[in-house]
Amino acid sequence: MVREQVAEFSVEYVQALDEEGNADEAELPDVSDDELLELYRLMRLSRRTDERAVALQRRGESGTYAPGTGQEAAQVGSAIALEPDEWMVPSFRESAAFLTRGAPVHRLLWYAMGMEEGAEVADANFPPAIPVGTQPLHAAGIGWGHEISGERKAALTYFGDGATSEGDVYEAMNVAGALDAHAVFFCQNNQWAISTPRETQTRTETLAQKAVAAGIEGVQVDGNDVLGVLSVARDALETAREGDPVFVEALTFRRSMHTTSDDPSVYRTEEQESEWEARDPIVRFEAYLRDEGLLDDDRVERITDEIEELLADEIDRAKEGRDRVVPAEMFDHVFAETPPELQRQRETFRREEGDGEVATAEEGMSGEERAAGGEVTGRGDVREDRETAEDSETSEDEEVSDRGE
């Protein structure tokens, strides 16, 4: 009988700045003073963009929004490590990463306002992916393409801790490892998959060790330490450009809601939130910059004023763009030839939007209703129910807003 150990593994944890902003010189990346200040500005811009976007949603001027409050270091530190022509493949909470990649604020707001212009593929950035965990497959494909073409590039994809429980994420990492795809799988472990805590999702000690099953490297970093994240992301991308994919687990915390439809106070304790408030990525980095003599009250005030001015202009531009939208276009561009049912819905919508004239009962029938013999009873009840539900949702949002702000 043979019984022997055939494999062993370990996972490194990296931190360059501790919770008080003290630096470990051995882990600090090579960054100029101007670049350090730009990291700080981007993190502040992202935090304030989240606040303004949530306020817009609360006033009914925007749709659902997923703030990344508390995760600024994880996103800014990793996105800035990508080259401009390397692909970023995000999920739906990567506003900070988009801003780091040069996306304007008004485009992020357009997406939240339901405008297709907010989801266009701009530069080397994929649009937000709403289905949980599907986008790493795209990054694996891009990375495999780089391997085939011999390009020294890499793709970086974002996903959360909840996505690591999805089969797609493992399949993406497995195929990346098998085909030498130039890909970095960047997991923002913010401790919560909506209301499901990290500890009930998996028995693994770390998420980074899930890379072992795919035969690729896994590393864990303090995701609230922007310099530690930058250092790890640079190393991971360099490795991936050589055809060795890497899985990075960034330990962070979603300090706000999952989306504007969520109320985290029903599943998180004040003690949990206070613990992570003390580890806030912006406060920590600001303390470091002040100690380094790169930041003082006057510079902080100037940066604050610049951000407020920028956001005021960008929000105005977002609203101007929204006002130019023709809502009836939502029926177009889905089919080469618009099906009769969609044509009927489009014409009904135009009449109701245009002059308030409500369609006749026959015009308002769905194809299914017509097929059933023209029975249209209950249509008014459905509409009334929907309006009641919307009123209820509005009240809930206002209630959450009162608690959250």
Coordinates of C-alpha atoms in Angstrom, one line a residue:
M1 CA 0.0 0.0 0.0
V2 CA 1.3 3.4 -0.9
R3 CA 0.1 6.5 1.0
E4 CA 2.0 9.7 0.3
Q5 CA 1.4 13.4 -0.2
V6 CA 1.2 14.2 -3.9
A7 CA 0.5 17.9 -3.8
E8 CA 0.8 20.9 -1.5
F9 CA 0.1 24.5 -1.8
S10 CA 0.2 27.8 0.0
V11 CA -1.3 31.2 -0.5
E12 CA 0.7 34.5 0.0
Y13 CA -0.9 37.5 1.7
V14 CA 0.4 40.9 0.7
Q15 CA 0.0 44.3 2.4
A16 CA 2.1 47.4 1.8
L17 CA 0.1 49.9 4.0
D18 CA -1.3 48.8 7.4
E19 CA -4.6 50.1 8.8
E20 CA -2.9 53.2 10.1
G21 CA -1.2 54.0 6.9
N22 CA 2.3 52.8 7.9
A23 CA 4.3 51.5 5.0
D24 CA 6.2 48.3 4.6
E25 CA 9.1 49.6 2.4
A26 CA 9.8 46.1 1.0
E27 CA 6.3 45.9 -0.5
L28 CA 5.9 49.4 -1.8
P29 CA 5.6 49.6 -5.6
D30 CA 7.7 52.1 -7.6
V31 CA 5.3 55.0 -7.9
S32 CA 6.1 58.7 -8.5
D33 CA 4.7 61.4 -6.2
D34 CA 2.3 62.6 -9.0
E35 CA 1.1 59.0 -9.5
L36 CA 0.4 58.7 -5.7
L37 CA -1.7 61.9 -5.8
E38 CA -3.6 60.6 -8.8
L39 CA -4.4 57.4 -7.0
Y40 CA -5.8 59.5 -4.2
R41 CA -7.8 61.7 -6.5
L42 CA -9.3 58.8 -8.3
M43 CA -10.4 57.1 -5.1
R44 CA -11.9 60.4 -3.8
L45 CA -13.7 60.9 -7.2
S46 CA -15.1 57.4 -7.1
R47 CA -16.4 57.8 -3.6
R48 CA -18.1 61.1 -4.4
T49 CA -19.5 59.7 -7.7
D50 CA -21.1 56.9 -5.8
E51 CA -22.7 59.4 -3.4
R52 CA -24.1 61.6 -6.1
A53 CA -25.3 58.6 -8.1
V54 CA -27.2 57.2 -5.2
A55 CA -28.7 60.7 -4.5
L56 CA -29.9 60.8 -8.1
Q57 CA -31.6 57.4 -7.8
R58 CA -33.3 58.5 -4.6
R59 CA -34.8 61.5 -6.3
G60 CA -36.1 59.4 -9.1
E61 CA -33.6 60.8 -11.7
S62 CA -31.8 57.5 -12.3
G63 CA -32.3 53.8 -12.1
T64 CA -30.7 51.1 -10.0
Y65 CA -27.1 51.8 -9.0
A66 CA -24.4 49.5 -7.4
P67 CA -22.0 51.7 -5.4
G68 CA -18.5 50.5 -4.8
T69 CA -18.0 52.4 -1.6
G70 CA -15.1 50.9 0.4
Q71 CA -13.7 49.1 -2.6
E72 CA -11.9 52.0 -4.2
A73 CA -8.4 50.8 -3.4
A74 CA -9.1 47.4 -4.9
Q75 CA -10.4 48.8 -8.2
V76 CA -8.1 51.9 -8.6
G77 CA -5.0 50.0 -7.7
S78 CA -5.7 47.2 -10.1
A79 CA -7.1 49.1 -13.0
I80 CA -4.2 51.5 -13.2
A81 CA -1.8 48.6 -13.6
L82 CA -3.4 47.7 -16.9
E83 CA -1.9 49.2 -20.1
P84 CA -4.4 51.4 -22.0
D85 CA -4.8 48.8 -24.8
E86 CA -5.3 45.8 -22.5
W87 CA -8.9 44.7 -21.9
M88 CA -10.7 45.3 -18.7
V89 CA -13.7 42.9 -18.3
P90 CA -15.8 44.2 -15.4
S91 CA -18.9 43.1 -13.5
F92 CA -21.4 45.8 -12.4
R93 CA -19.8 47.5 -9.5
E94 CA -16.6 48.8 -11.2
S95 CA -17.2 52.6 -11.3
A96 CA -13.9 53.2 -9.7
A97 CA -12.1 51.0 -12.3
F98 CA -13.9 52.7 -15.2
L99 CA -13.0 56.2 -13.9
T100 CA -9.4 55.0 -13.5
R101 CA -9.5 53.8 -17.2
G102 CA -10.6 57.3 -18.3
A103 CA -14.4 56.7 -18.6
P104 CA -16.3 60.0 -18.0
V105 CA -18.7 60.1 -15.1
H106 CA -21.7 61.0 -17.4
R107 CA -21.3 57.7 -19.2
L108 CA -21.5 55.8 -15.9
L109 CA -24.7 57.7 -15.0
W110 CA -26.1 57.0 -18.5
Y111 CA -25.8 53.3 -17.8
A112 CA -27.7 53.8 -14.5
M113 CA -30.3 55.8 -16.3
G114 CA -31.0 52.9 -18.6
M115 CA -29.3 54.4 -21.7
E116 CA -27.6 52.1 -24.1
E117 CA -24.9 54.8 -24.6
G118 CA -23.7 54.1 -21.1
A119 CA -22.9 50.5 -22.0
E120 CA -21.0 51.1 -25.2
V121 CA -17.7 49.4 -25.6
A122 CA -15.3 52.3 -25.2
D123 CA -11.5 51.9 -25.6
A124 CA -10.4 48.5 -24.2
N125 CA -13.2 48.3 -21.6
F126 CA -16.1 45.8 -21.8
P127 CA -19.5 47.1 -20.7
P128 CA -20.8 46.1 -17.2
A129 CA -21.9 42.5 -16.9
I130 CA -25.0 41.9 -14.8
P131 CA -25.1 38.1 -14.8
V132 CA -23.0 36.9 -11.9
G133 CA -19.7 35.3 -12.9
T134 CA -20.1 35.1 -16.6
Q135 CA -17.6 37.7 -17.6
P136 CA -14.4 35.8 -16.6
L137 CA -15.1 33.5 -19.5
H138 CA -14.8 36.5 -21.8
A139 CA -11.5 37.4 -20.2
A140 CA -10.2 33.9 -20.6
G141 CA -11.1 34.0 -24.3
I142 CA -9.3 37.3 -24.8
G143 CA -6.3 36.0 -23.0
W144 CA -6.3 32.9 -25.1
G145 CA -6.4 35.1 -28.2
H146 CA -3.3 36.9 -26.9
E147 CA -1.6 33.6 -26.5
I148 CA -2.5 32.5 -30.0
S149 CA -1.4 35.8 -31.6
G150 CA 1.8 36.0 -29.5
E151 CA 0.8 39.4 -28.1
R152 CA 2.5 40.4 -24.9
K153 CA -0.8 41.6 -23.4
A154 CA -3.2 40.5 -20.7
A155 CA -6.9 40.9 -19.8
L156 CA -8.1 41.6 -16.3
T157 CA -11.6 40.6 -15.2
Y158 CA -13.4 41.6 -12.0
F159 CA -15.9 39.6 -10.0
G160 CA -17.0 39.2 -6.4
D161 CA -16.8 36.6 -3.8
G162 CA -20.2 35.3 -4.6
A163 CA -19.2 34.7 -8.2
T164 CA -16.5 32.2 -7.0
S165 CA -19.4 29.9 -6.2
E166 CA -20.5 29.9 -9.8
G167 CA -19.3 27.3 -12.2
D168 CA -18.5 29.8 -14.9
V169 CA -15.7 31.3 -12.8
Y170 CA -14.0 27.9 -12.3
E171 CA -14.4 27.0 -15.9
A172 CA -12.9 30.3 -17.0
M173 CA -9.9 29.7 -14.7
N174 CA -9.5 26.1 -15.8
V175 CA -9.6 26.9 -19.5
A176 CA -7.2 29.8 -18.9
G177 CA -4.7 27.5 -17.2
A178 CA -5.1 24.7 -19.8
L179 CA -4.6 27.1 -22.8
D180 CA -2.1 29.5 -21.3
A181 CA -4.5 32.4 -21.5
H182 CA -3.1 35.8 -20.6
A183 CA -5.7 36.6 -18.0
V184 CA -5.8 37.9 -14.4
F185 CA -8.9 36.9 -12.4
F186 CA -9.4 39.7 -9.9
C187 CA -11.9 38.8 -7.1
Q188 CA -13.1 41.6 -4.9
N189 CA -13.9 39.7 -1.7
N190 CA -16.2 42.3 -0.1
Q191 CA -17.5 39.7 2.4
W192 CA -21.1 39.7 1.1
A193 CA -22.9 38.1 -1.9
I194 CA -25.8 40.5 -1.5
S195 CA -27.0 39.2 1.9
T196 CA -25.0 35.9 2.0
P197 CA -21.8 36.2 4.1
R198 CA -18.6 34.9 2.8
E199 CA -18.3 32.2 5.5
T200 CA -21.5 30.5 4.5
Q201 CA -20.6 30.2 0.8
T202 CA -17.6 28.0 1.1
R203 CA -15.5 26.1 3.6
T204 CA -12.2 27.1 1.9
E205 CA -9.9 29.2 4.1
T206 CA -9.2 31.6 1.3
L207 CA -10.8 32.2 -2.1
A208 CA -7.4 32.5 -3.7
Q209 CA -6.8 28.8 -3.1
K210 CA -9.6 28.0 -5.6
A211 CA -7.0 28.8 -8.2
V212 CA -5.1 25.6 -7.2
A213 CA -7.9 23.4 -8.7
A214 CA -7.3 25.2 -12.0
G215 CA -3.6 24.8 -11.8
I216 CA -2.9 28.5 -11.7
E217 CA -1.3 30.8 -9.2
G218 CA -3.5 32.4 -6.4
V219 CA -2.5 35.3 -4.2
Q220 CA -4.3 37.3 -1.5
V221 CA -3.9 41.0 -1.0
D222 CA -5.3 43.6 1.4
G223 CA -7.9 45.1 -0.9
N224 CA -8.1 48.3 1.1
D225 CA -4.4 49.0 0.6
V226 CA -4.1 50.7 -2.8
L227 CA -0.3 50.3 -2.9
G228 CA -0.4 46.7 -2.0
V229 CA -3.1 46.1 -4.7
L230 CA -1.0 48.0 -7.3
S231 CA 2.0 45.9 -6.5
V232 CA 0.2 42.6 -6.7
A233 CA -1.7 43.6 -9.8
R234 CA 1.5 44.6 -11.6
D235 CA 3.1 41.3 -10.8
A236 CA 0.0 39.3 -11.8
L237 CA -0.3 41.1 -15.1
E238 CA 3.4 40.6 -15.9
T239 CA 3.0 36.9 -15.2
A240 CA -0.2 36.7 -17.3
R241 CA 1.5 38.4 -20.2
E242 CA 3.8 35.4 -20.3
G243 CA 0.9 33.0 -20.5
D244 CA 0.5 32.1 -16.9
P245 CA -2.9 33.3 -15.6
V246 CA -3.2 34.5 -12.0
F247 CA -6.1 34.6 -9.5
V248 CA -6.0 37.6 -7.1
E249 CA -8.2 37.7 -4.1
A250 CA -8.5 41.3 -2.7
L251 CA -9.9 41.4 0.8
T252 CA -12.2 44.4 1.1
F253 CA -15.6 45.3 2.4
R254 CA -18.7 46.7 0.7
R255 CA -19.4 49.7 3.0
S256 CA -22.6 50.6 1.3
M257 CA -25.6 48.7 -0.1
H258 CA -25.5 45.9 -2.7
T259 CA -27.5 48.2 -5.0
T260 CA -30.0 51.0 -4.4
S261 CA -32.7 48.2 -4.0
D262 CA -30.9 46.8 -1.0
D263 CA -30.8 47.6 2.8
P264 CA -27.7 46.0 4.4
S265 CA -28.9 47.0 7.9
V266 CA -31.2 44.0 7.8
Y267 CA -28.3 41.5 7.5
R268 CA -25.2 43.2 8.8
T269 CA -24.4 44.4 12.3
E270 CA -23.2 47.8 13.3
E271 CA -20.1 46.2 14.8
Q272 CA -19.2 44.6 11.4
E273 CA -19.6 48.0 9.7
S274 CA -17.6 49.8 12.4
E275 CA -14.8 47.3 12.2
W276 CA -14.3 48.0 8.5
E277 CA -14.9 51.7 8.7
A278 CA -11.6 51.8 10.7
R279 CA -9.9 50.2 7.7
D280 CA -11.3 52.6 5.1
P281 CA -9.0 52.7 2.1
I282 CA -9.2 56.4 1.5
V283 CA -8.5 57.4 5.2
R284 CA -5.6 55.0 5.3
F285 CA -4.0 56.3 2.1
E286 CA -4.5 59.9 3.0
A287 CA -2.7 59.3 6.3
Y288 CA 0.2 57.8 4.4
L289 CA 0.3 60.8 1.9
R290 CA 0.2 63.3 4.8
D291 CA 3.1 61.5 6.5
E292 CA 5.1 61.6 3.2
G293 CA 4.5 65.3 3.0
L294 CA 2.5 65.0 -0.3
L295 CA -0.8 66.1 1.1
D296 CA -2.0 68.8 3.5
D297 CA -5.3 70.5 4.2
D298 CA -5.0 73.0 1.3
R299 CA -4.3 70.3 -1.3
V300 CA -7.2 68.2 0.1
E301 CA -9.5 71.2 -0.3
R302 CA -8.3 71.9 -3.9
I303 CA -8.9 68.3 -4.8
T304 CA -12.3 68.3 -3.2
D305 CA -13.3 71.5 -5.1
E306 CA -12.0 70.1 -8.4
I307 CA -14.1 66.9 -7.9
E308 CA -17.2 68.8 -7.0
E309 CA -16.9 71.0 -10.1
L310 CA -16.2 68.0 -12.3
L311 CA -19.2 66.1 -11.0
A312 CA -21.6 69.1 -11.4
D313 CA -20.6 69.4 -15.1
E314 CA -20.8 65.7 -15.6
I315 CA -24.2 65.3 -14.0
D316 CA -25.6 68.2 -16.1
R317 CA -24.2 66.4 -19.2
A318 CA -25.8 63.2 -18.1
K319 CA -29.2 64.8 -17.7
E320 CA -28.9 66.6 -21.0
G321 CA -28.2 63.3 -22.7
R322 CA -31.1 61.6 -21.0
D323 CA -33.5 64.3 -22.1
R324 CA -32.5 63.7 -25.7
V325 CA -33.4 60.0 -25.5
V326 CA -36.4 58.8 -27.6
P327 CA -37.9 56.1 -25.3
A328 CA -39.7 54.4 -28.2
E329 CA -36.3 53.4 -29.6
M330 CA -36.2 50.6 -27.1
F331 CA -38.3 48.6 -29.5
D332 CA -35.8 49.0 -32.3
H333 CA -32.5 47.3 -33.2
V334 CA -33.3 44.0 -31.6
F335 CA -34.5 42.2 -34.7
A336 CA -33.6 42.9 -38.3
E337 CA -37.3 43.0 -39.0
T338 CA -39.4 44.1 -36.1
P339 CA -42.0 41.4 -35.3
P340 CA -45.7 42.3 -35.4
E341 CA -46.0 42.0 -31.7
L342 CA -43.2 44.5 -31.0
Q343 CA -44.6 46.8 -33.7
R344 CA -48.0 46.8 -31.9
Q345 CA -46.3 47.5 -28.5
R346 CA -44.2 50.3 -30.1
E347 CA -47.3 52.0 -31.6
T348 CA -49.2 51.7 -28.3
F349 CA -46.3 53.1 -26.4
R350 CA -45.9 56.1 -28.7
R351 CA -49.6 57.0 -28.4
E352 CA -49.5 56.7 -24.6
E353 CA -46.2 58.7 -24.4
G354 CA -47.2 61.2 -27.0
D355 CA -50.6 62.6 -26.2
G356 CA -51.8 60.5 -23.3
E357 CA -54.2 58.6 -25.5
V358 CA -54.7 55.1 -24.2
A359 CA -54.8 52.3 -26.7
T360 CA -58.1 50.6 -27.3
A361 CA -58.7 47.3 -25.7
E362 CA -58.2 45.5 -29.0
E363 CA -54.9 47.3 -29.7
G364 CA -53.7 46.6 -26.2
M365 CA -54.2 42.9 -26.5
S366 CA -51.1 40.7 -26.4
G367 CA -50.6 38.0 -29.0
E368 CA -51.5 35.5 -26.4
E369 CA -54.7 37.2 -25.5
R370 CA -55.7 37.4 -29.2
A371 CA -54.9 33.8 -29.6
A372 CA -57.2 33.1 -26.7
G373 CA -60.1 34.7 -28.4
G374 CA -59.7 38.4 -27.5
E375 CA -60.3 38.1 -23.8
V376 CA -58.8 41.3 -22.4
T377 CA -60.4 41.4 -18.9
G378 CA -57.9 41.9 -16.2
R379 CA -55.6 44.2 -18.2
G380 CA -56.6 47.2 -16.1
D381 CA -56.1 45.2 -12.9
V382 CA -52.6 44.2 -14.0
R383 CA -51.7 47.8 -14.7
E384 CA -53.1 48.9 -11.4
D385 CA -51.2 46.2 -9.6
R386 CA -48.0 47.3 -11.3
E387 CA -48.5 50.9 -10.3
T388 CA -49.2 49.8 -6.7
A389 CA -46.0 47.8 -6.7
E390 CA -44.0 50.7 -8.0
D391 CA -45.5 53.0 -5.4
S392 CA -44.5 50.4 -2.8
E393 CA -40.9 50.2 -4.1
T394 CA -40.6 54.0 -4.1
S395 CA -41.7 54.1 -0.4
E396 CA -39.1 51.4 0.4
D397 CA -36.3 53.3 -1.4
E398 CA -37.2 56.5 0.5
E399 CA -37.1 54.5 3.7
V400 CA -33.7 53.1 2.9
S401 CA -32.5 56.5 2.0
D402 CA -33.6 57.9 5.3
R403 CA -31.6 55.2 7.1
G404 CA -28.6 55.2 4.8
E405 CA -27.9 58.9 4.4

